[in-house]
């Protein structure tokens, strides 16, 4: 489903991705952890080409993402993304946020997209917020709308870039619950998170990144019980303690 | 003497002129918004040549006097074979509208550009990550948010534009100022004539300022 081969990327002088090799099959849930500045976020953003790459190859759902003639909008319709800062459109209501892309990029009618929006808002547990603007929603509710917005395109893959890092403790759970449900339904997911509980329960594999490289890529149970790499072990002890 | 009574002695000059001023203002403002938005989009375009064209437009129209531009449109263009209308009065009226739109479009462009750049980058990424094209992203996400944030400075431009239409009288448009001048030359009652014109301009700009404030409040609520 997703295949990185020796992917490199620079930001000016900074070598942020130093030879990423990673493959994900369908219905797999992979959690990416690592210290800040390790390239996690850049890596996940190359999957839908929000970031270009300098060399190597990246194939997503059969498409060679970074080739010139790839229809990037087509690719992105099939790859949902959820951001740390939600990025809901403030001038639209929750339902309109969800309806926009299905109507404009998939050509659904207003009625069809409205039905879809209502169904998805029910799925993420806030059916009563359809006609509310984002400013009137809590952080956890906003992030759940953002997940619903991404799901409305019926993507094959969902990317989560630290979806709970901007949330208060009591709201983290409501977002993770939605993500857990999604994982159990068989969605292919790449999730950057430090939520160890979520990783343990919902993911198949854990990828540990540091300094632009994948240091360890292990099945979830193995990773948490006996991480191979010293750096991963140190990082884990810090994350779990707090 | 009743203050202001002069407008009813010469209703055609004052109210007719006021109506012409309203027309030039409305058409000029509509044109300025369209031109300004277009130029702003050029200025933030990913393509460098388009950005240059946008910058050149702004520098040219912002850095030359409006009166000179009006004279060029009215007197200069016909010499190179272009008129806005064959009828002289239509021609100067249209030249005035176009002049207002071109000149104020440069200012609108700078404001819209600032607004476009002020939209959070995450908004653009979210829209693009959903598979919306660049143009769809502009139309449904970036531009609507831009216009919500720039209502107050656009209001200033609108008010300036209404006042600047008085320069159209210099190329012979029978606007409000022109009407006041005509009355003054006939009656020598300058203090009454121009006093009345001042009040009539205030009747236009005052409510306009009020409307802008109301619109701004509404936009804040909708955000």
CSV table of C-alpha atoms in Angstrom, one decimal:
chain,number,residue,atom,x,y,z
A,1,UNK,CA,0.0,0.0,0.0
A,2,UNK,CA,2.8,2.4,0.9
A,3,UNK,CA,6.4,1.7,-0.1
A,4,UNK,CA,9.4,4.0,0.7
A,5,UNK,CA,12.7,3.1,-0.9
A,6,UNK,CA,15.8,5.0,0.2
A,7,UNK,CA,13.9,8.3,0.4
A,8,UNK,CA,16.0,11.4,1.1
A,9,UNK,CA,15.0,15.0,1.7
A,10,UNK,CA,16.8,18.2,2.6
A,11,UNK,CA,15.5,21.5,4.0
A,12,UNK,CA,18.3,23.7,2.7
A,13,UNK,CA,21.5,22.4,4.5
A,14,UNK,CA,19.5,20.2,6.8
A,15,UNK,CA,19.3,16.5,5.8
A,16,UNK,CA,15.9,15.6,7.3
A,17,UNK,CA,15.2,12.3,5.8
A,18,UNK,CA,18.3,10.1,5.4
A,19,UNK,CA,17.3,7.0,3.5
A,20,UNK,CA,13.9,6.0,4.6
A,21,UNK,CA,12.9,2.4,3.8
A,22,UNK,CA,9.4,1.4,4.9
A,23,UNK,CA,6.5,-0.6,3.6
A,24,UNK,CA,3.0,-0.9,4.8
A,25,UNK,CA,0.4,-3.3,3.6
A,26,UNK,CA,-3.3,-2.8,3.5
A,27,UNK,CA,-5.2,-2.7,6.8
A,28,UNK,CA,-1.9,-2.2,8.7
A,29,UNK,CA,-1.7,0.3,11.5
A,30,UNK,CA,1.8,1.7,12.0
A,31,UNK,CA,2.7,4.0,14.8
A,32,UNK,CA,5.7,6.3,14.3
A,33,UNK,CA,7.5,7.6,17.4
A,34,UNK,CA,10.7,9.5,18.0
A,35,UNK,CA,12.0,12.7,19.4
A,36,UNK,CA,11.0,16.0,17.9
A,37,UNK,CA,13.1,16.9,14.9
A,38,UNK,CA,13.6,13.3,14.0
A,39,UNK,CA,11.8,13.7,10.7
A,40,UNK,CA,8.5,11.9,11.6
A,41,UNK,CA,6.3,14.7,10.4
A,42,UNK,CA,8.2,15.3,7.2
A,43,UNK,CA,8.1,11.6,6.5
A,44,UNK,CA,4.4,11.3,6.9
A,45,UNK,CA,3.9,14.5,4.8
A,46,UNK,CA,5.8,13.0,1.8
A,47,UNK,CA,3.1,10.3,1.6
A,48,UNK,CA,0.5,12.7,0.2
A,49,UNK,CA,3.2,15.0,-1.3
A,50,UNK,CA,2.7,17.9,1.0
A,51,UNK,CA,6.5,17.6,1.1
A,52,UNK,CA,8.5,16.8,-2.0
A,53,UNK,CA,11.4,14.4,-1.8
A,54,UNK,CA,14.9,14.8,-3.2
A,55,UNK,CA,15.7,11.2,-4.1
A,56,UNK,CA,14.5,7.6,-3.7
A,57,UNK,CA,11.1,6.3,-4.6
A,58,UNK,CA,7.7,6.3,-2.8
A,59,UNK,CA,4.8,4.3,-4.1
A,60,UNK,CA,1.4,4.8,-2.6
A,61,UNK,CA,-1.5,2.7,-3.7
A,62,UNK,CA,0.3,1.9,-7.0
A,63,UNK,CA,1.1,5.5,-7.7
A,64,UNK,CA,4.7,6.8,-7.9
A,65,UNK,CA,3.9,9.8,-5.8
A,66,UNK,CA,6.7,12.1,-6.6
A,67,UNK,CA,6.8,11.7,-10.3
A,68,UNK,CA,6.0,14.7,-12.3
A,69,UNK,CA,3.0,13.4,-14.2
A,70,UNK,CA,1.2,12.0,-11.2
A,71,UNK,CA,-2.3,13.6,-10.6
A,72,UNK,CA,-1.6,14.7,-7.1
A,73,UNK,CA,-5.2,15.7,-6.4
A,74,UNK,CA,-6.3,12.2,-7.3
A,75,UNK,CA,-3.7,10.7,-5.0
A,76,UNK,CA,-4.8,13.0,-2.1
A,77,UNK,CA,-8.4,12.1,-2.5
A,78,UNK,CA,-7.5,8.6,-1.4
A,79,UNK,CA,-5.2,9.6,1.4
A,80,UNK,CA,-6.8,11.3,4.4
A,81,UNK,CA,-4.8,13.5,6.7
A,82,UNK,CA,-5.4,14.7,10.2
A,83,UNK,CA,-3.2,17.5,11.6
A,84,UNK,CA,-2.0,18.4,15.0
A,85,UNK,CA,-3.7,21.8,14.9
A,86,UNK,CA,-7.0,20.4,13.4
A,87,UNK,CA,-7.1,23.0,10.6
A,88,UNK,CA,-10.8,23.1,10.3
A,89,UNK,CA,-12.1,25.8,8.0
A,90,UNK,CA,-13.3,28.5,10.5
A,91,UNK,CA,-15.8,30.1,8.1
A,92,UNK,CA,-17.7,26.8,7.6
A,93,UNK,CA,-19.8,24.8,10.0
A,94,UNK,CA,-18.8,21.3,11.1
A,95,UNK,CA,-21.1,19.7,8.4
A,96,UNK,CA,-19.9,22.2,5.7
A,97,UNK,CA,-16.3,21.4,6.6
A,98,UNK,CA,-17.0,17.7,5.9
A,99,UNK,CA,-19.1,18.3,2.8
A,100,UNK,CA,-16.7,20.6,1.0
A,101,UNK,CA,-14.3,18.0,-0.5
A,102,UNK,CA,-16.9,15.4,-1.4
A,103,UNK,CA,-18.9,18.0,-3.3
A,104,UNK,CA,-16.0,19.7,-5.0
A,105,UNK,CA,-13.5,17.0,-5.5
A,106,UNK,CA,-15.8,13.9,-5.8
A,107,UNK,CA,-18.8,15.6,-7.4
A,108,UNK,CA,-21.4,14.5,-4.9
A,109,UNK,CA,-24.6,16.4,-4.6
A,110,UNK,CA,-25.3,18.7,-1.7
A,111,UNK,CA,-27.8,16.2,-0.3
A,112,UNK,CA,-25.6,13.2,-0.6
A,113,UNK,CA,-22.7,15.0,1.1
A,114,UNK,CA,-24.9,16.3,3.8
A,115,UNK,CA,-26.1,12.8,4.5
A,116,UNK,CA,-22.5,11.6,4.6
A,117,UNK,CA,-21.5,14.4,6.9
A,118,UNK,CA,-24.3,13.6,9.3
A,119,UNK,CA,-23.5,9.9,9.3
A,120,UNK,CA,-19.8,10.6,10.0
A,121,UNK,CA,-20.5,13.1,12.7
A,122,UNK,CA,-22.6,10.4,14.4
A,123,UNK,CA,-19.8,8.0,13.9
A,124,UNK,CA,-17.4,10.3,15.8
A,125,UNK,CA,-19.9,10.9,18.5
A,126,UNK,CA,-21.1,14.5,17.9
A,127,UNK,CA,-24.2,14.4,15.6
A,128,UNK,CA,-25.6,17.4,17.3
A,129,UNK,CA,-22.8,19.7,16.2
A,130,UNK,CA,-23.5,19.6,12.5
A,131,UNK,CA,-24.4,23.3,12.2
A,132,UNK,CA,-21.9,24.7,14.6
A,133,UNK,CA,-18.8,26.6,13.6
A,134,UNK,CA,-15.4,25.3,14.7
A,135,UNK,CA,-14.8,28.2,17.1
A,136,UNK,CA,-17.7,26.9,19.2
A,137,UNK,CA,-16.3,23.4,19.5
A,138,UNK,CA,-13.8,22.0,22.1
A,139,UNK,CA,-10.4,20.9,20.8
A,140,UNK,CA,-11.4,17.2,21.0
A,141,UNK,CA,-14.6,17.9,19.1
A,142,UNK,CA,-12.7,19.9,16.5
A,143,UNK,CA,-10.3,17.0,16.0
A,144,UNK,CA,-13.1,14.6,15.6
A,145,UNK,CA,-14.7,16.8,13.0
A,146,UNK,CA,-11.3,16.9,11.2
A,147,UNK,CA,-11.2,13.1,11.2
A,148,UNK,CA,-14.8,12.9,9.9
A,149,UNK,CA,-13.8,15.5,7.2
A,150,UNK,CA,-10.9,13.2,6.1
A,151,UNK,CA,-13.1,10.1,6.2
A,152,UNK,CA,-15.8,11.8,4.0
A,153,UNK,CA,-13.5,11.2,1.0
A,154,UNK,CA,-13.6,7.5,1.7
A,155,UNK,CA,-9.8,7.3,1.7
A,156,UNK,CA,-7.8,4.1,1.5
A,157,UNK,CA,-5.2,5.4,3.8
A,158,UNK,CA,-5.4,7.7,6.8
A,159,UNK,CA,-2.4,9.7,8.0
A,160,UNK,CA,-2.3,11.2,11.6
A,161,UNK,CA,0.3,13.8,12.4
A,162,UNK,CA,0.3,14.0,16.2
A,163,UNK,CA,-3.5,14.2,16.4
A,164,UNK,CA,-3.7,14.6,20.2
A,165,UNK,CA,-0.6,16.7,20.9
A,166,UNK,CA,-2.6,19.9,21.0
A,167,UNK,CA,-5.3,18.5,23.3
A,168,UNK,CA,-6.0,18.6,27.0
A,169,UNK,CA,-5.8,15.2,28.7
A,170,UNK,CA,-9.5,14.7,29.0
A,171,UNK,CA,-10.0,15.2,25.3
A,172,UNK,CA,-7.3,13.0,24.1
A,173,UNK,CA,-9.3,9.9,24.9
A,174,UNK,CA,-12.3,10.8,22.8
A,175,UNK,CA,-10.1,11.3,19.8
A,176,UNK,CA,-8.1,8.1,20.4
A,177,UNK,CA,-11.4,6.2,20.8
A,178,UNK,CA,-12.4,7.3,17.3
A,179,UNK,CA,-9.0,6.3,15.9
A,180,UNK,CA,-9.1,2.9,17.7
A,181,UNK,CA,-12.5,2.2,16.1
A,182,UNK,CA,-11.1,3.2,12.7
A,183,UNK,CA,-8.2,0.8,13.2
A,184,UNK,CA,-10.5,-2.0,14.2
A,185,UNK,CA,-12.5,-1.5,11.0
A,186,UNK,CA,-9.4,-2.3,9.0
A,187,UNK,CA,-8.3,1.2,7.9
A,188,UNK,CA,-4.7,1.5,6.8
A,189,UNK,CA,-3.2,4.0,9.1
A,190,UNK,CA,0.1,5.8,9.7
A,191,UNK,CA,0.0,7.5,13.1
A,192,UNK,CA,2.6,9.8,14.6
A,193,UNK,CA,1.9,9.8,18.3
A,194,UNK,CA,3.4,9.5,21.8
A,195,UNK,CA,0.3,7.8,23.1
A,196,UNK,CA,1.8,4.5,24.2
A,197,UNK,CA,-1.6,3.1,25.2
A,198,UNK,CA,-3.0,3.7,21.7
A,199,UNK,CA,0.1,2.2,20.1
A,200,UNK,CA,-0.1,-0.9,22.2
A,201,UNK,CA,-3.8,-1.6,21.6
A,202,UNK,CA,-4.3,-0.5,18.1
A,203,UNK,CA,-1.1,-0.7,16.1
A,204,UNK,CA,0.5,-3.7,14.4
A,205,UNK,CA,3.9,-2.2,14.2
A,206,UNK,CA,6.0,0.6,15.8
A,207,UNK,CA,8.5,2.6,13.8
A,208,UNK,CA,11.1,4.5,15.8
A,209,UNK,CA,12.8,7.4,14.1
A,210,UNK,CA,15.8,9.5,15.1
A,211,UNK,CA,17.8,12.0,13.1
A,212,UNK,CA,16.1,11.3,9.8
A,213,UNK,CA,16.4,7.5,9.9
A,214,UNK,CA,14.3,4.6,10.9
A,215,UNK,CA,16.2,3.1,13.8
A,216,UNK,CA,13.8,0.4,14.6
A,217,UNK,CA,10.8,-1.2,12.9
A,218,UNK,CA,9.2,-3.9,15.0
A,219,UNK,CA,5.9,-5.6,15.7
A,220,UNK,CA,4.2,-3.6,18.5
A,221,UNK,CA,4.5,-6.2,21.2
A,222,UNK,CA,8.2,-6.8,20.5
A,223,UNK,CA,8.9,-3.1,20.5
A,224,UNK,CA,7.4,-2.4,23.9
A,225,UNK,CA,8.6,-5.5,25.6
A,226,UNK,CA,12.2,-5.6,24.3
A,227,UNK,CA,13.1,-2.8,22.0
A,228,UNK,CA,16.3,-3.8,20.1
A,229,UNK,CA,17.8,-0.3,20.0
A,230,UNK,CA,19.3,1.5,23.0
A,231,UNK,CA,18.0,4.9,21.7
A,232,UNK,CA,14.5,3.5,21.4
A,233,UNK,CA,14.7,2.1,24.9
A,234,UNK,CA,15.8,5.5,26.4
A,235,UNK,CA,13.1,7.3,24.5
A,236,UNK,CA,10.4,4.9,25.7
A,237,UNK,CA,11.4,5.2,29.3
A,238,UNK,CA,11.0,8.9,29.1
A,239,UNK,CA,7.7,8.8,27.3
A,240,UNK,CA,6.1,6.2,29.6
A,241,UNK,CA,7.3,7.7,32.8
A,242,UNK,CA,5.5,11.1,32.5
B,1,UNK,CA,-31.5,82.2,4.0
B,2,UNK,CA,-32.1,78.7,5.0
B,3,UNK,CA,-28.8,76.7,5.1
B,4,UNK,CA,-28.9,74.0,2.4
B,5,UNK,CA,-31.9,75.5,0.6
B,6,UNK,CA,-29.7,76.0,-2.4
B,7,UNK,CA,-29.9,72.3,-3.3
B,8,UNK,CA,-33.6,72.6,-3.9
B,9,UNK,CA,-33.1,75.7,-6.0
B,10,UNK,CA,-30.7,73.7,-8.2
B,11,UNK,CA,-31.9,70.1,-7.8
B,12,UNK,CA,-30.6,69.0,-11.1
B,13,UNK,CA,-27.0,70.1,-10.3
B,14,UNK,CA,-26.9,68.7,-6.8
B,15,UNK,CA,-29.1,65.6,-6.9
B,16,UNK,CA,-28.2,64.8,-10.5
B,17,UNK,CA,-24.6,65.2,-9.6
B,18,UNK,CA,-25.0,63.1,-6.5
B,19,UNK,CA,-26.5,60.3,-8.5
B,20,UNK,CA,-23.6,60.4,-10.9
B,21,UNK,CA,-21.2,60.3,-8.0
B,22,UNK,CA,-23.0,57.3,-6.6
B,23,UNK,CA,-22.8,55.5,-10.0
B,24,UNK,CA,-19.1,56.2,-10.5
B,25,UNK,CA,-18.5,55.1,-6.9
B,26,UNK,CA,-20.4,51.8,-7.2
B,27,UNK,CA,-19.0,50.9,-10.6
B,28,UNK,CA,-15.5,52.0,-9.7
B,29,UNK,CA,-15.6,50.0,-6.4
B,30,UNK,CA,-16.9,46.9,-8.1
B,31,UNK,CA,-14.2,47.2,-10.7
B,32,UNK,CA,-11.5,47.9,-8.1
B,33,UNK,CA,-12.5,44.8,-6.1
B,34,UNK,CA,-12.4,42.6,-9.2
B,35,UNK,CA,-9.1,44.0,-10.5
B,36,UNK,CA,-7.6,44.1,-7.0
B,37,UNK,CA,-8.4,40.5,-6.3
B,38,UNK,CA,-7.0,39.4,-9.7
B,39,UNK,CA,-3.8,41.4,-9.2
B,40,UNK,CA,-3.4,40.0,-5.7
B,41,UNK,CA,-3.7,36.5,-7.0
B,42,UNK,CA,-1.0,37.2,-9.5
B,43,UNK,CA,1.1,38.6,-6.7
B,44,UNK,CA,0.9,35.4,-4.7
B,45,UNK,CA,1.1,33.1,-7.7
B,46,UNK,CA,3.7,30.3,-7.7
B,47,UNK,CA,4.8,31.5,-11.1
B,48,UNK,CA,7.4,34.3,-11.0
B,49,UNK,CA,6.4,36.1,-14.2
B,50,UNK,CA,2.9,36.4,-12.9
B,51,UNK,CA,4.1,37.9,-9.7
B,52,UNK,CA,6.1,40.5,-11.7
B,53,UNK,CA,3.1,41.5,-13.7
B,54,UNK,CA,1.1,42.0,-10.5
B,55,UNK,CA,3.9,44.0,-8.8
B,56,UNK,CA,4.3,46.2,-11.9
B,57,UNK,CA,0.6,46.9,-11.9
B,58,UNK,CA,0.5,48.0,-8.3
B,59,UNK,CA,3.6,50.1,-8.5
B,60,UNK,CA,2.4,51.9,-11.7
B,61,UNK,CA,-1.1,52.8,-10.5
B,62,UNK,CA,-0.2,53.5,-6.9
B,63,UNK,CA,2.7,55.8,-7.8
B,64,UNK,CA,1.1,58.1,-10.4
B,65,UNK,CA,-1.6,60.7,-9.5
B,66,UNK,CA,-5.2,59.7,-10.1
B,67,UNK,CA,-5.8,63.0,-11.9
B,68,UNK,CA,-3.1,62.2,-14.4
B,69,UNK,CA,-4.5,58.8,-15.0
B,70,UNK,CA,-7.9,60.2,-15.6
B,71,UNK,CA,-6.6,62.7,-18.1
B,72,UNK,CA,-4.7,60.0,-19.9
B,73,UNK,CA,-7.9,57.8,-20.1
B,74,UNK,CA,-9.9,60.8,-21.3
B,75,UNK,CA,-7.5,62.7,-23.5
B,76,UNK,CA,-4.6,60.4,-24.2
B,77,UNK,CA,-6.4,57.2,-25.2
B,78,UNK,CA,-8.5,58.8,-28.0
B,79,UNK,CA,-5.2,60.0,-29.6
B,80,UNK,CA,-4.1,56.4,-30.0
B,81,UNK,CA,-7.5,55.5,-31.3
B,82,UNK,CA,-9.4,54.2,-28.3
B,83,UNK,CA,-12.5,55.6,-26.8
B,84,UNK,CA,-14.8,54.0,-24.2
B,85,UNK,CA,-17.8,55.3,-26.1
B,86,UNK,CA,-18.5,57.3,-29.2
B,87,UNK,CA,-20.6,59.8,-27.3
B,88,UNK,CA,-18.5,62.3,-25.5
B,89,UNK,CA,-20.4,62.3,-22.3
B,90,UNK,CA,-20.6,58.5,-22.2
B,91,UNK,CA,-16.9,58.4,-22.9
B,92,UNK,CA,-15.9,60.6,-20.0
B,93,UNK,CA,-18.3,58.9,-17.6
B,94,UNK,CA,-16.8,55.5,-18.5
B,95,UNK,CA,-13.3,56.8,-18.4
B,96,UNK,CA,-14.0,58.0,-14.9
B,97,UNK,CA,-15.3,54.6,-13.8
B,98,UNK,CA,-12.4,52.8,-15.4
B,99,UNK,CA,-9.9,55.3,-13.8
B,100,UNK,CA,-11.4,54.7,-10.4
B,101,UNK,CA,-11.3,51.0,-10.8
B,102,UNK,CA,-7.7,50.9,-12.1
B,103,UNK,CA,-6.3,53.3,-9.4
B,104,UNK,CA,-8.1,51.9,-6.4
B,105,UNK,CA,-7.6,48.3,-7.7
B,106,UNK,CA,-3.9,48.8,-6.9
B,107,UNK,CA,-4.7,49.5,-3.3
B,108,UNK,CA,-7.3,46.7,-3.1
B,109,UNK,CA,-4.6,44.4,-4.5
B,110,UNK,CA,-2.2,45.2,-1.7
B,111,UNK,CA,-4.9,44.6,1.0
B,112,UNK,CA,-6.1,41.4,-0.6
B,113,UNK,CA,-2.5,40.2,-0.9
B,114,UNK,CA,-1.9,40.8,2.8
B,115,UNK,CA,-5.1,39.0,3.6
B,116,UNK,CA,-4.2,36.0,1.4
B,117,UNK,CA,-0.8,35.7,3.1
B,118,UNK,CA,-2.4,36.0,6.5
B,119,UNK,CA,-4.4,32.9,6.0
B,120,UNK,CA,-2.9,30.1,8.1
B,121,UNK,CA,-0.7,27.7,6.1
B,122,UNK,CA,-2.5,24.8,7.8
B,123,UNK,CA,-5.7,25.8,6.1
B,124,UNK,CA,-4.2,25.6,2.7
B,125,UNK,CA,-2.6,22.2,3.5
B,126,UNK,CA,-5.8,20.8,4.9
B,127,UNK,CA,-7.7,21.9,1.7
B,128,UNK,CA,-5.0,20.5,-0.6
B,129,UNK,CA,-4.7,17.3,1.4
B,130,UNK,CA,-8.4,16.6,0.8
B,131,UNK,CA,-7.7,16.6,-2.9
B,132,UNK,CA,-9.0,20.1,-3.7
B,133,UNK,CA,-7.1,21.7,-6.6
B,134,UNK,CA,-5.2,25.0,-6.1
B,135,UNK,CA,-8.1,27.0,-7.7
B,136,UNK,CA,-10.7,25.2,-5.6
B,137,UNK,CA,-8.6,25.8,-2.5
B,138,UNK,CA,-8.5,29.5,-3.3
B,139,UNK,CA,-12.2,29.8,-4.1
B,140,UNK,CA,-13.6,27.8,-1.1
B,141,UNK,CA,-11.0,28.2,1.6
B,142,UNK,CA,-8.4,31.0,1.2
B,143,UNK,CA,-10.4,33.8,-0.5
B,144,UNK,CA,-13.4,33.5,1.8
B,145,UNK,CA,-11.2,33.8,4.8
B,146,UNK,CA,-9.2,36.6,3.2
B,147,UNK,CA,-12.3,38.7,2.6
B,148,UNK,CA,-13.5,38.2,6.2
B,149,UNK,CA,-10.3,39.5,7.5
B,150,UNK,CA,-9.9,42.6,5.3
B,151,UNK,CA,-13.3,44.2,5.6
B,152,UNK,CA,-12.0,47.2,7.7
B,153,UNK,CA,-9.2,48.2,5.3
B,154,UNK,CA,-11.4,47.6,2.3
B,155,UNK,CA,-14.0,49.9,3.9
B,156,UNK,CA,-11.3,52.6,4.1
B,157,UNK,CA,-10.6,52.2,0.4
B,158,UNK,CA,-14.3,52.4,-0.4
B,159,UNK,CA,-14.7,55.7,1.5
B,160,UNK,CA,-11.5,57.1,-0.2
B,161,UNK,CA,-12.9,56.0,-3.5
B,162,UNK,CA,-16.2,57.9,-3.0
B,163,UNK,CA,-14.3,61.1,-2.1
B,164,UNK,CA,-11.8,60.6,-5.0
B,165,UNK,CA,-14.7,60.5,-7.5
B,166,UNK,CA,-14.7,64.3,-7.1
B,167,UNK,CA,-11.6,64.3,-9.3
B,168,UNK,CA,-13.8,63.1,-12.2
B,169,UNK,CA,-15.2,66.6,-12.3
B,170,UNK,CA,-11.8,67.7,-13.7
B,171,UNK,CA,-12.4,65.8,-16.9
B,172,UNK,CA,-15.9,67.1,-17.1
B,173,UNK,CA,-18.0,64.5,-15.5
B,174,UNK,CA,-21.2,66.1,-14.2
B,175,UNK,CA,-20.8,64.7,-10.7
B,176,UNK,CA,-21.6,66.3,-7.3
B,177,UNK,CA,-18.6,68.6,-7.2
B,178,UNK,CA,-19.1,69.6,-10.8
B,179,UNK,CA,-22.7,70.5,-9.9
B,180,UNK,CA,-21.6,72.6,-7.0
B,181,UNK,CA,-19.1,74.4,-9.2
B,182,UNK,CA,-21.7,75.1,-11.8
B,183,UNK,CA,-24.1,76.6,-9.2
B,184,UNK,CA,-21.2,78.6,-7.7
B,185,UNK,CA,-20.3,80.1,-11.1
B,186,UNK,CA,-23.9,81.1,-11.7
B,187,UNK,CA,-24.8,82.4,-8.3
B,188,UNK,CA,-21.4,83.2,-6.6
B,189,UNK,CA,-22.8,81.6,-3.5
B,190,UNK,CA,-19.7,79.5,-2.9
B,191,UNK,CA,-20.2,79.0,0.8
B,192,UNK,CA,-23.7,77.6,0.4
B,193,UNK,CA,-22.9,75.6,-2.7
B,194,UNK,CA,-19.8,73.9,-1.5
B,195,UNK,CA,-21.2,73.6,2.0
B,196,UNK,CA,-24.2,71.7,0.6
B,197,UNK,CA,-21.9,69.5,-1.5
B,198,UNK,CA,-19.9,68.7,1.6
B,199,UNK,CA,-23.0,67.6,3.4
B,200,UNK,CA,-24.1,65.5,0.5
B,201,UNK,CA,-20.7,63.7,0.4
B,202,UNK,CA,-21.1,63.0,4.1
B,203,UNK,CA,-24.5,61.5,3.3
B,204,UNK,CA,-22.7,59.0,1.2
B,205,UNK,CA,-19.5,58.3,3.2
B,206,UNK,CA,-21.2,58.3,6.6
B,207,UNK,CA,-23.6,55.4,6.0
B,208,UNK,CA,-20.8,53.6,4.1
B,209,UNK,CA,-18.6,53.7,7.2
B,210,UNK,CA,-21.5,52.6,9.3
B,211,UNK,CA,-22.2,49.7,6.9
B,212,UNK,CA,-18.5,48.6,7.0
B,213,UNK,CA,-18.5,48.5,10.8
B,214,UNK,CA,-21.7,46.4,10.8
B,215,UNK,CA,-20.3,44.1,8.2
B,216,UNK,CA,-17.1,43.7,10.2
B,217,UNK,CA,-19.1,42.7,13.3
B,218,UNK,CA,-21.1,40.2,11.4
B,219,UNK,CA,-17.9,38.7,10.0
B,220,UNK,CA,-16.4,38.4,13.4
B,221,UNK,CA,-19.5,36.5,14.6
B,222,UNK,CA,-19.4,34.2,11.6
B,223,UNK,CA,-15.8,33.3,12.4
